[in-house]
Tab-separated table of C-alpha atoms and ligand atoms in Angstrom:
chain	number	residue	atom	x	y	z
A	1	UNK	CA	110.009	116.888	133.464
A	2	UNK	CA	109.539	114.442	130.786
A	3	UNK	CA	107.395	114.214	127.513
A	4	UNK	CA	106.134	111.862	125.044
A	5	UNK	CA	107.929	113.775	122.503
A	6	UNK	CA	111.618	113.300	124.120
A	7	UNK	CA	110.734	109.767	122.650
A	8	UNK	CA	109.504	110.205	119.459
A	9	UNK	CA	108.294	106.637	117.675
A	10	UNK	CA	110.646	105.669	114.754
A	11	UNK	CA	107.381	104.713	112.610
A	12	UNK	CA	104.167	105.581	111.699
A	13	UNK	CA	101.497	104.106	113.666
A	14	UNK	CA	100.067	102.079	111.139
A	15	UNK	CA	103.069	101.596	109.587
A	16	UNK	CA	103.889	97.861	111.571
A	17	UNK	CA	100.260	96.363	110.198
A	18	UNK	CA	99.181	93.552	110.287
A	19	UNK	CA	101.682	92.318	112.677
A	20	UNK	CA	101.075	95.133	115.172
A	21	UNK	CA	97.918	97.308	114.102
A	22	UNK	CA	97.781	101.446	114.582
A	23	UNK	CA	95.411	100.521	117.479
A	24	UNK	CA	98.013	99.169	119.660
A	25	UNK	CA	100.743	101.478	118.907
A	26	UNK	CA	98.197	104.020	119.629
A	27	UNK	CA	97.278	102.561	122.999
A	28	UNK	CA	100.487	101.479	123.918
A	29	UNK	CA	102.341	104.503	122.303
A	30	UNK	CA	100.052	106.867	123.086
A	31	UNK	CA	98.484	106.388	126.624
A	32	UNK	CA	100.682	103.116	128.069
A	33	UNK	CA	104.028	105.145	127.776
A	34	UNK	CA	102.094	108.775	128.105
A	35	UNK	CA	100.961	107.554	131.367
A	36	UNK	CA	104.252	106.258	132.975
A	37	UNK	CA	105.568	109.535	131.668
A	38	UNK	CA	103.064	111.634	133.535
A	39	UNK	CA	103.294	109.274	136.554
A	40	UNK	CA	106.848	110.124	136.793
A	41	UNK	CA	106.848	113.493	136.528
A	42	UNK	CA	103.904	113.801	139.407
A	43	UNK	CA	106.714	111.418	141.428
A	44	UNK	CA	109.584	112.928	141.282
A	45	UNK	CA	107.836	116.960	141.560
A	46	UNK	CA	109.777	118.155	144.548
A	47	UNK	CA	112.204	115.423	144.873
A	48	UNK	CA	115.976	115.098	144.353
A	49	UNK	CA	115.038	112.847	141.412
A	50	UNK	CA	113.441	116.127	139.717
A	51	UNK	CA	116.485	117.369	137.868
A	52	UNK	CA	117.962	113.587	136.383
A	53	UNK	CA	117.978	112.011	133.348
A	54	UNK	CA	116.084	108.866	133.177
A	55	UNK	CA	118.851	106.501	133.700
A	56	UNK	CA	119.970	108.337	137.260
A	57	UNK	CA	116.483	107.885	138.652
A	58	UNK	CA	116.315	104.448	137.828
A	59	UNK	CA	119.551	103.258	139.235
A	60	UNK	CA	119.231	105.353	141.977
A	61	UNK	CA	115.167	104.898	143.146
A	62	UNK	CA	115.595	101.284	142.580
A	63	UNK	CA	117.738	100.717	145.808
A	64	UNK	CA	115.885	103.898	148.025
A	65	UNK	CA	113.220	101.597	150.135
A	66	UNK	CA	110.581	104.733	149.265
A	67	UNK	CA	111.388	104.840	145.495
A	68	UNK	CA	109.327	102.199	144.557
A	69	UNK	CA	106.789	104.075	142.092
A	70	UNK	CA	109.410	106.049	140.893
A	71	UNK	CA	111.789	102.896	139.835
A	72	UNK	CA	108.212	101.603	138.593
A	73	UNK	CA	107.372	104.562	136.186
A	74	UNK	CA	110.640	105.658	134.985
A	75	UNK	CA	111.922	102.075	134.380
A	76	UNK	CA	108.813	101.657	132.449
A	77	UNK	CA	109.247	105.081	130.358
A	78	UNK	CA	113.194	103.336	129.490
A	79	UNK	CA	111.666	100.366	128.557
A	80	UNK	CA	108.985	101.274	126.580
A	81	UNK	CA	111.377	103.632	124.824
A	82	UNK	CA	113.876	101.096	124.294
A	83	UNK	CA	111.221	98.786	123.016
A	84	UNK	CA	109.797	100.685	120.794
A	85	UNK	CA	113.322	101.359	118.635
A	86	UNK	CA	113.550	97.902	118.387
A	87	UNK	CA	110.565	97.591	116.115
A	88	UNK	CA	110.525	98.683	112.364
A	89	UNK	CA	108.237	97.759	109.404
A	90	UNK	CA	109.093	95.984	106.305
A	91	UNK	CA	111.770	93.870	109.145
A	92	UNK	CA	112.690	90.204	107.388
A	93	UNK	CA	113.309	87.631	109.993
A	94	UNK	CA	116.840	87.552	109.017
A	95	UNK	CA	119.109	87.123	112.356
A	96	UNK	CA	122.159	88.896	112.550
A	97	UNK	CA	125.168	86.371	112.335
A	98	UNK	CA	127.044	88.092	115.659
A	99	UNK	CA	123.462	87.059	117.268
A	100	UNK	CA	122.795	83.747	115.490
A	101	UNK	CA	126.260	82.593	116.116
A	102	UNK	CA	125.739	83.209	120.228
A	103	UNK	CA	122.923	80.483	120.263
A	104	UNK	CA	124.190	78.471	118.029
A	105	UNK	CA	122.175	79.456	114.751
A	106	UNK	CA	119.607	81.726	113.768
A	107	UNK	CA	116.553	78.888	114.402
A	108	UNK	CA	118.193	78.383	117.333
A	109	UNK	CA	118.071	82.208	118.754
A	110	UNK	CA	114.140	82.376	116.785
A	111	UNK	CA	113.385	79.080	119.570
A	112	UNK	CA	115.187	79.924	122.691
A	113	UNK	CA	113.941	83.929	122.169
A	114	UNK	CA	110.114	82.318	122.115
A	115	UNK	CA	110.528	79.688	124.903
A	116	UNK	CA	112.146	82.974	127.008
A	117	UNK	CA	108.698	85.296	125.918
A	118	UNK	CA	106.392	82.294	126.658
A	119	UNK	CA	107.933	81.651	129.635
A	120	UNK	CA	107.061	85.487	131.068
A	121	UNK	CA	104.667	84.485	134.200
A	122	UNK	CA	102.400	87.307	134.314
A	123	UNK	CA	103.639	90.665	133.008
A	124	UNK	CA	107.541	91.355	132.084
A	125	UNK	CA	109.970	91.901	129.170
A	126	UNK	CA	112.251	89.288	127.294
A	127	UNK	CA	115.660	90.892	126.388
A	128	UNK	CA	118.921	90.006	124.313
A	129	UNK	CA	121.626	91.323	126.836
A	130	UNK	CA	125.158	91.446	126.861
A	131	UNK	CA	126.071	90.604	130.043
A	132	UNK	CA	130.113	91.017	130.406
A	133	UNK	CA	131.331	89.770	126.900
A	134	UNK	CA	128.212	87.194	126.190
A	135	UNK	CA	125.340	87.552	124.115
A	136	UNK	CA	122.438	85.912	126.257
A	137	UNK	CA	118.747	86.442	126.731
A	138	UNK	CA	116.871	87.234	130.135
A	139	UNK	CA	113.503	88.181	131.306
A	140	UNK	CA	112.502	90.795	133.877
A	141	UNK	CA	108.868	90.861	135.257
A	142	UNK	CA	106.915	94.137	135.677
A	143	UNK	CA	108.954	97.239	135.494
A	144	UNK	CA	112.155	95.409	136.426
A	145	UNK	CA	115.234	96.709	133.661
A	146	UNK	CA	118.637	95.101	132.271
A	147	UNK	CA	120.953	98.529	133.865
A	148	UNK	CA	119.809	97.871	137.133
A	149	UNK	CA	121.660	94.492	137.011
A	150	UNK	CA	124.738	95.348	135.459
A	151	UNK	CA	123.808	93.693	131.899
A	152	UNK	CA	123.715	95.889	128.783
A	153	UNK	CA	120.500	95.485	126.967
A	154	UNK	CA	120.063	94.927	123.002
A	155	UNK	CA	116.498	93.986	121.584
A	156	UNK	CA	113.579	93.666	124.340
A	157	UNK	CA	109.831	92.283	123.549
A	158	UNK	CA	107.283	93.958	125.806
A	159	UNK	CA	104.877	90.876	126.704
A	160	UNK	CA	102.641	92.212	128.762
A	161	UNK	CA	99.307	91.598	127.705
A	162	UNK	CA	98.910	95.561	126.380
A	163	UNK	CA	101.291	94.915	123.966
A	164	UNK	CA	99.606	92.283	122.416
A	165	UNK	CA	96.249	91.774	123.292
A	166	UNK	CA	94.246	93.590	121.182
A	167	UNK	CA	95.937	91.983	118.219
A	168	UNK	CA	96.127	88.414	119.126
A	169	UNK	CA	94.394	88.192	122.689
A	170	UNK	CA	95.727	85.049	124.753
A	171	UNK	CA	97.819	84.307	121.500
A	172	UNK	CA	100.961	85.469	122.859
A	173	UNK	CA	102.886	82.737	120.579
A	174	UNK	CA	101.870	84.125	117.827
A	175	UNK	CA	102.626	87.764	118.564
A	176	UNK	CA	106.511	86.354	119.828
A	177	UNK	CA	106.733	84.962	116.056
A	178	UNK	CA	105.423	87.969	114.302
A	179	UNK	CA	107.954	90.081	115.904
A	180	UNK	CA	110.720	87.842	115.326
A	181	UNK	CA	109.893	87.362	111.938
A	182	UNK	CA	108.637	90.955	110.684
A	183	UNK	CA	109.196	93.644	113.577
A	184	UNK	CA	113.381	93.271	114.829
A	185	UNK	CA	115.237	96.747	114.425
A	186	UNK	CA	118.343	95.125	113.629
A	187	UNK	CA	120.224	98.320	113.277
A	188	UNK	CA	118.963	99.416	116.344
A	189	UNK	CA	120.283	96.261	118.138
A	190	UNK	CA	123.817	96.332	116.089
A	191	UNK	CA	124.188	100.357	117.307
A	192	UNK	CA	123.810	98.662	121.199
A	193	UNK	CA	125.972	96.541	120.786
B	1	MN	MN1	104.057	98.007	127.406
């Protein structure tokens, strides 16, 4: 069984205002994650996913034809997890030159990141991978998650609408620049990589 507390937040709720506000951590936080978490552990009651750690049942549900919900829920809990280590307050929107120098400057990363997040149709995740020795971004929609594809994932933006929408509604341009300006865990992303 998994709890909220196995994935503590690295902040204080209000702690990433005015760029994200204590309401949405506290949504998303709070009953978003909480509810893939008790989703989960309804799923897999009774299964032979009941005894893994989180990365098992993904890789493993995501290719069983009646693991659907369970690849849903428990890729969600990673991601959410993930995501939420990548944000800190008081962030600069310094890039880190390993990064920068991938896409061929730190503007450039800040533009191709934005045109990847604005480019989510619907509801999905932007990452910074590594995929074999490259530094390159992707985007998965729904619950869909870097592992199951092979590619190591570094920094993610959650842009479904939850994250966002109670901050800056339809404005999801303005929430990509916010958190590339004043949210990256860079330390976070340097200890993945
Ligand atoms: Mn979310």
């Amino acid at each position: 069984m998994f709890t909220l507390d196995q994935f503590p937040l690295p902040f204080a709720p209000d702690a990433l205002a005015p760029y994200m506000s204590a309401d949405t951590v506290g949504y998303h936080y709070g009953r978003h994650m909480a509810t893939y978490i008790d989703n989960l552990n309804k799923l897999i009651t009774g299964t032979k996913y009941e005894h893994l750690p989180l990365a098992d049942i993904i890789i493993q549900s995501v290719v069983d034809g009646r693991g659907q919900k369970i690849f849903n829920n428990a890729a969600q809990v990673f991601n959410h997890a993930f995501f939420f280590q990548c944000l800190r307050p008081g962030a600069t929107g310094d890039i880190p030159m390993r990064v920068a120098d991938a896409f061929g400057g730190a503007a450039q990363f800040k533009s191709d990141f934005k045109e990847a997040a604005l480019a989510v149709f619907g509801s999905g995740w932007t990452w910074l991978v590594r995929d074999g020795g490259k530094l390159r971004l992707v985007n998965t929609s729904n619950a869909d998650t870097p592992m199951v594809h092979g590619i190591q994932p570094l920094l993610t933006l959650d842009v479904w609408e939850h994250a966002y929408y109670l901050d800056y509604q339809n404005r999801r341009a303005e929430y990509i620049d916010a958190f590339l300006n004043h949210m990256i865990n860079w330390d976070w992303v340097g200890q993945n990589l």
